[in-house]
PDB file of C-alpha atoms in Angstrom:
ATOM      1  CA  GLN A 397      17.466  32.187  -3.739  1.00  0.00           C
ATOM      2  CA  VAL A 398      20.579  31.327  -5.736  1.00  0.00           C
ATOM      3  CA  GLN A 399      21.382  30.258  -9.245  1.00  0.00           C
ATOM      4  CA  LEU A 400      23.991  27.695  -9.758  1.00  0.00           C
ATOM      5  CA  VAL A 401      25.843  27.448 -13.150  1.00  0.00           C
ATOM      6  CA  GLU A 402      28.124  24.533 -14.023  1.00  0.00           C
ATOM      7  CA  SER A 403      30.785  24.547 -16.624  1.00  0.00           C
ATOM      8  CA  GLY A 404      33.771  22.520 -17.720  1.00  0.00           C
ATOM      9  CA  GLY A 405      32.183  19.225 -18.842  1.00  0.00           C
ATOM     10  CA  GLY A 406      33.013  17.676 -22.109  1.00  0.00           C
ATOM     11  CA  LEU A 407      34.443  14.561 -23.891  1.00  0.00           C
ATOM     12  CA  VAL A 408      37.753  13.069 -22.613  1.00  0.00           C
ATOM     13  CA  GLN A 409      39.575   9.825 -23.100  1.00  0.00           C
ATOM     14  CA  ALA A 410      39.953   7.469 -20.248  1.00  0.00           C
ATOM     15  CA  GLY A 411      42.866   8.460 -18.049  1.00  0.00           C
ATOM     16  CA  GLY A 412      42.404  12.105 -18.849  1.00  0.00           C
ATOM     17  CA  SER A 413      41.304  15.019 -16.603  1.00  0.00           C
ATOM     18  CA  LEU A 414      38.644  17.597 -16.416  1.00  0.00           C
ATOM     19  CA  ARG A 415      37.878  20.423 -14.130  1.00  0.00           C
ATOM     20  CA  LEU A 416      34.179  21.407 -13.310  1.00  0.00           C
ATOM     21  CA  SER A 417      33.352  24.707 -11.970  1.00  0.00           C
ATOM     22  CA  CYS A 418      30.060  25.826 -10.288  1.00  0.00           C
ATOM     23  CA  ALA A 419      29.490  29.565 -10.140  1.00  0.00           C
ATOM     24  CA  ALA A 420      26.879  30.848  -7.683  1.00  0.00           C
ATOM     25  CA  SER A 421      24.878  34.078  -8.245  1.00  0.00           C
ATOM     26  CA  ARG A 422      25.471  35.263  -4.770  1.00  0.00           C
ATOM     27  CA  SER A 423      27.660  34.714  -1.682  1.00  0.00           C
ATOM     28  CA  ILE A 424      28.071  30.982  -0.751  1.00  0.00           C
ATOM     29  CA  ASP A 425      29.174  31.796   2.849  1.00  0.00           C
ATOM     30  CA  THR A 426      25.927  30.674   4.287  1.00  0.00           C
ATOM     31  CA  PHE A 427      25.666  27.322   2.468  1.00  0.00           C
ATOM     32  CA  SER A 428      26.585  24.577   4.905  1.00  0.00           C
ATOM     33  CA  ILE A 429      27.372  22.027   2.264  1.00  0.00           C
ATOM     34  CA  MET A 430      28.238  22.517  -1.393  1.00  0.00           C
ATOM     35  CA  GLY A 431      29.308  19.811  -3.836  1.00  0.00           C
ATOM     36  CA  TRP A 432      28.748  17.555  -6.735  1.00  0.00           C
ATOM     37  CA  TYR A 433      26.373  14.825  -7.657  1.00  0.00           C
ATOM     38  CA  ARG A 434      26.136  12.835 -10.886  1.00  0.00           C
ATOM     39  CA  GLN A 435      23.484  10.857 -12.682  1.00  0.00           C
ATOM     40  CA  ALA A 436      24.166   8.270 -15.431  1.00  0.00           C
ATOM     41  CA  PRO A 437      21.466   7.078 -17.849  1.00  0.00           C
ATOM     42  CA  GLY A 438      19.145   4.740 -16.059  1.00  0.00           C
ATOM     43  CA  LYS A 439      20.559   5.282 -12.785  1.00  0.00           C
ATOM     44  CA  GLN A 440      19.736   7.311  -9.660  1.00  0.00           C
ATOM     45  CA  ARG A 441      21.570  10.553  -8.893  1.00  0.00           C
ATOM     46  CA  GLU A 442      24.435   9.902  -6.542  1.00  0.00           C
ATOM     47  CA  LEU A 443      26.956  11.862  -4.444  1.00  0.00           C
ATOM     48  CA  VAL A 444      30.332  12.470  -5.837  1.00  0.00           C
ATOM     49  CA  ALA A 445      32.018  14.837  -3.511  1.00  0.00           C
ATOM     50  CA  VAL A 446      30.870  17.572  -1.124  1.00  0.00           C
ATOM     51  CA  VAL A 447      32.649  20.134   1.059  1.00  0.00           C
ATOM     52  CA  THR A 448      31.351  21.874   4.144  1.00  0.00           C
ATOM     53  CA  SER A 449      31.521  25.375   5.202  1.00  0.00           C
ATOM     54  CA  GLY A 450      34.230  24.395   7.613  1.00  0.00           C
ATOM     55  CA  GLY A 451      36.274  22.740   4.817  1.00  0.00           C
ATOM     56  CA  GLY A 452      35.470  19.075   5.580  1.00  0.00           C
ATOM     57  CA  THR A 453      35.095  16.821   2.540  1.00  0.00           C
ATOM     58  CA  ASN A 454      33.288  13.580   1.722  1.00  0.00           C
ATOM     59  CA  TYR A 455      33.803  11.522  -1.331  1.00  0.00           C
ATOM     60  CA  ALA A 456      32.162   8.552  -2.947  1.00  0.00           C
ATOM     61  CA  GLY A 457      34.314   5.484  -2.633  1.00  0.00           C
ATOM     62  CA  SER A 458      34.602   5.182  -6.489  1.00  0.00           C
ATOM     63  CA  VAL A 459      36.260   8.565  -6.969  1.00  0.00           C
ATOM     64  CA  LYS A 460      38.451   8.791  -3.849  1.00  0.00           C
ATOM     65  CA  GLY A 461      42.092   9.534  -4.731  1.00  0.00           C
ATOM     66  CA  ARG A 462      41.101  10.714  -8.275  1.00  0.00           C
ATOM     67  CA  PHE A 463      38.718  13.628  -7.591  1.00  0.00           C
ATOM     68  CA  THR A 464      39.205  16.721  -5.517  1.00  0.00           C
ATOM     69  CA  VAL A 465      36.531  19.027  -4.472  1.00  0.00           C
ATOM     70  CA  SER A 466      37.134  22.609  -3.252  1.00  0.00           C
ATOM     71  CA  ARG A 467      35.109  25.837  -2.482  1.00  0.00           C
ATOM     72  CA  ASP A 468      36.357  29.383  -2.802  1.00  0.00           C
ATOM     73  CA  ASN A 469      33.925  31.626  -0.775  1.00  0.00           C
ATOM     74  CA  ALA A 470      35.641  34.756  -2.055  1.00  0.00           C
ATOM     75  CA  LYS A 471      34.800  33.823  -5.654  1.00  0.00           C
ATOM     76  CA  ASN A 472      31.479  32.136  -4.852  1.00  0.00           C
ATOM     77  CA  THR A 473      32.623  28.962  -6.739  1.00  0.00           C
ATOM     78  CA  VAL A 474      32.943  25.291  -6.115  1.00  0.00           C
ATOM     79  CA  THR A 475      35.208  23.072  -8.354  1.00  0.00           C
ATOM     80  CA  LEU A 476      35.680  19.530  -8.868  1.00  0.00           C
ATOM     81  CA  GLN A 477      39.073  18.413 -10.219  1.00  0.00           C
ATOM     82  CA  MET A 478      38.700  15.019 -11.856  1.00  0.00           C
ATOM     83  CA  ASN A 479      41.776  12.942 -12.735  1.00  0.00           C
ATOM     84  CA  ASN A 480      42.410   9.488 -14.137  1.00  0.00           C
ATOM     85  CA  LEU A 481      38.709   9.561 -15.551  1.00  0.00           C
ATOM     86  CA  LYS A 482      37.055   6.187 -16.338  1.00  0.00           C
ATOM     87  CA  PRO A 483      34.305   5.354 -18.669  1.00  0.00           C
ATOM     88  CA  GLU A 484      32.060   4.641 -15.633  1.00  0.00           C
ATOM     89  CA  ASP A 485      32.419   8.369 -14.726  1.00  0.00           C
ATOM     90  CA  THR A 486      30.224   9.257 -17.709  1.00  0.00           C
ATOM     91  CA  ALA A 487      27.243  11.131 -16.325  1.00  0.00           C
ATOM     92  CA  VAL A 488      25.576  14.443 -15.976  1.00  0.00           C
ATOM     93  CA  TYR A 489      27.272  16.324 -13.119  1.00  0.00           C
ATOM     94  CA  TYR A 490      25.155  18.542 -10.907  1.00  0.00           C
ATOM     95  CA  CYS A 491      26.256  21.156  -8.486  1.00  0.00           C
ATOM     96  CA  LYS A 492      24.288  21.374  -5.194  1.00  0.00           C
ATOM     97  CA  ALA A 493      24.168  24.020  -2.486  1.00  0.00           C
ATOM     98  CA  ARG A 494      22.479  23.352   0.898  1.00  0.00           C
ATOM     99  CA  ALA A 495      21.104  26.295   2.564  1.00  0.00           C
ATOM    100  CA  SER A 496      21.391  26.624   6.380  1.00  0.00           C
ATOM    101  CA  TYR A 497      17.577  25.955   6.673  1.00  0.00           C
ATOM    102  CA  GLY A 498      17.892  22.729   4.803  1.00  0.00           C
ATOM    103  CA  PHE A 499      16.732  23.655   1.302  1.00  0.00           C
ATOM    104  CA  ASP A 500      18.849  22.204  -1.622  1.00  0.00           C
ATOM    105  CA  TYR A 501      19.530  24.256  -4.704  1.00  0.00           C
ATOM    106  CA  TRP A 502      20.638  22.568  -7.934  1.00  0.00           C
ATOM    107  CA  GLY A 503      22.406  23.644 -11.067  1.00  0.00           C
ATOM    108  CA  GLN A 504      21.283  22.562 -14.582  1.00  0.00           C
ATOM    109  CA  GLY A 505      23.973  19.983 -14.963  1.00  0.00           C
ATOM    110  CA  THR A 506      26.950  19.563 -17.281  1.00  0.00           C
ATOM    111  CA  GLN A 507      27.723  16.397 -19.305  1.00  0.00           C
ATOM    112  CA  VAL A 508      30.925  14.490 -18.816  1.00  0.00           C
ATOM    113  CA  THR A 509      31.614  11.663 -21.263  1.00  0.00           C
ATOM    114  CA  VAL A 510      34.650   9.428 -20.853  1.00  0.00           C
ATOM    115  CA  SER A 511      35.563   7.320 -23.946  1.00  0.00           C
ATOM    116  CA  SER A 512      37.441   3.989 -23.540  1.00  0.00           C
TER     117      SER A 512
END
């Protein structure tokens, strides 16, 4: 079991930046994949950015070049640096951790709102 707690969401103007953090209640060393998903009103949850235990990353095409995902195993955290935010980035952002046995853990989500 692990609890994931997101923070850093808020309201920002288009072109601004936010940094999301996800703190895990225990070591994240064994999680093969950690990262961020988002869900906008009326839409399905979608991948934003993930990072593997080996440091590999994968980004949604819409955020490439603007967002950066990273994990710090020593601090049990995953962060998402979001730059040049756009109104279409408005959503609830969720942290996810995939255990080695395939089970996914989710945080409660943090709201990001980008005004035009």
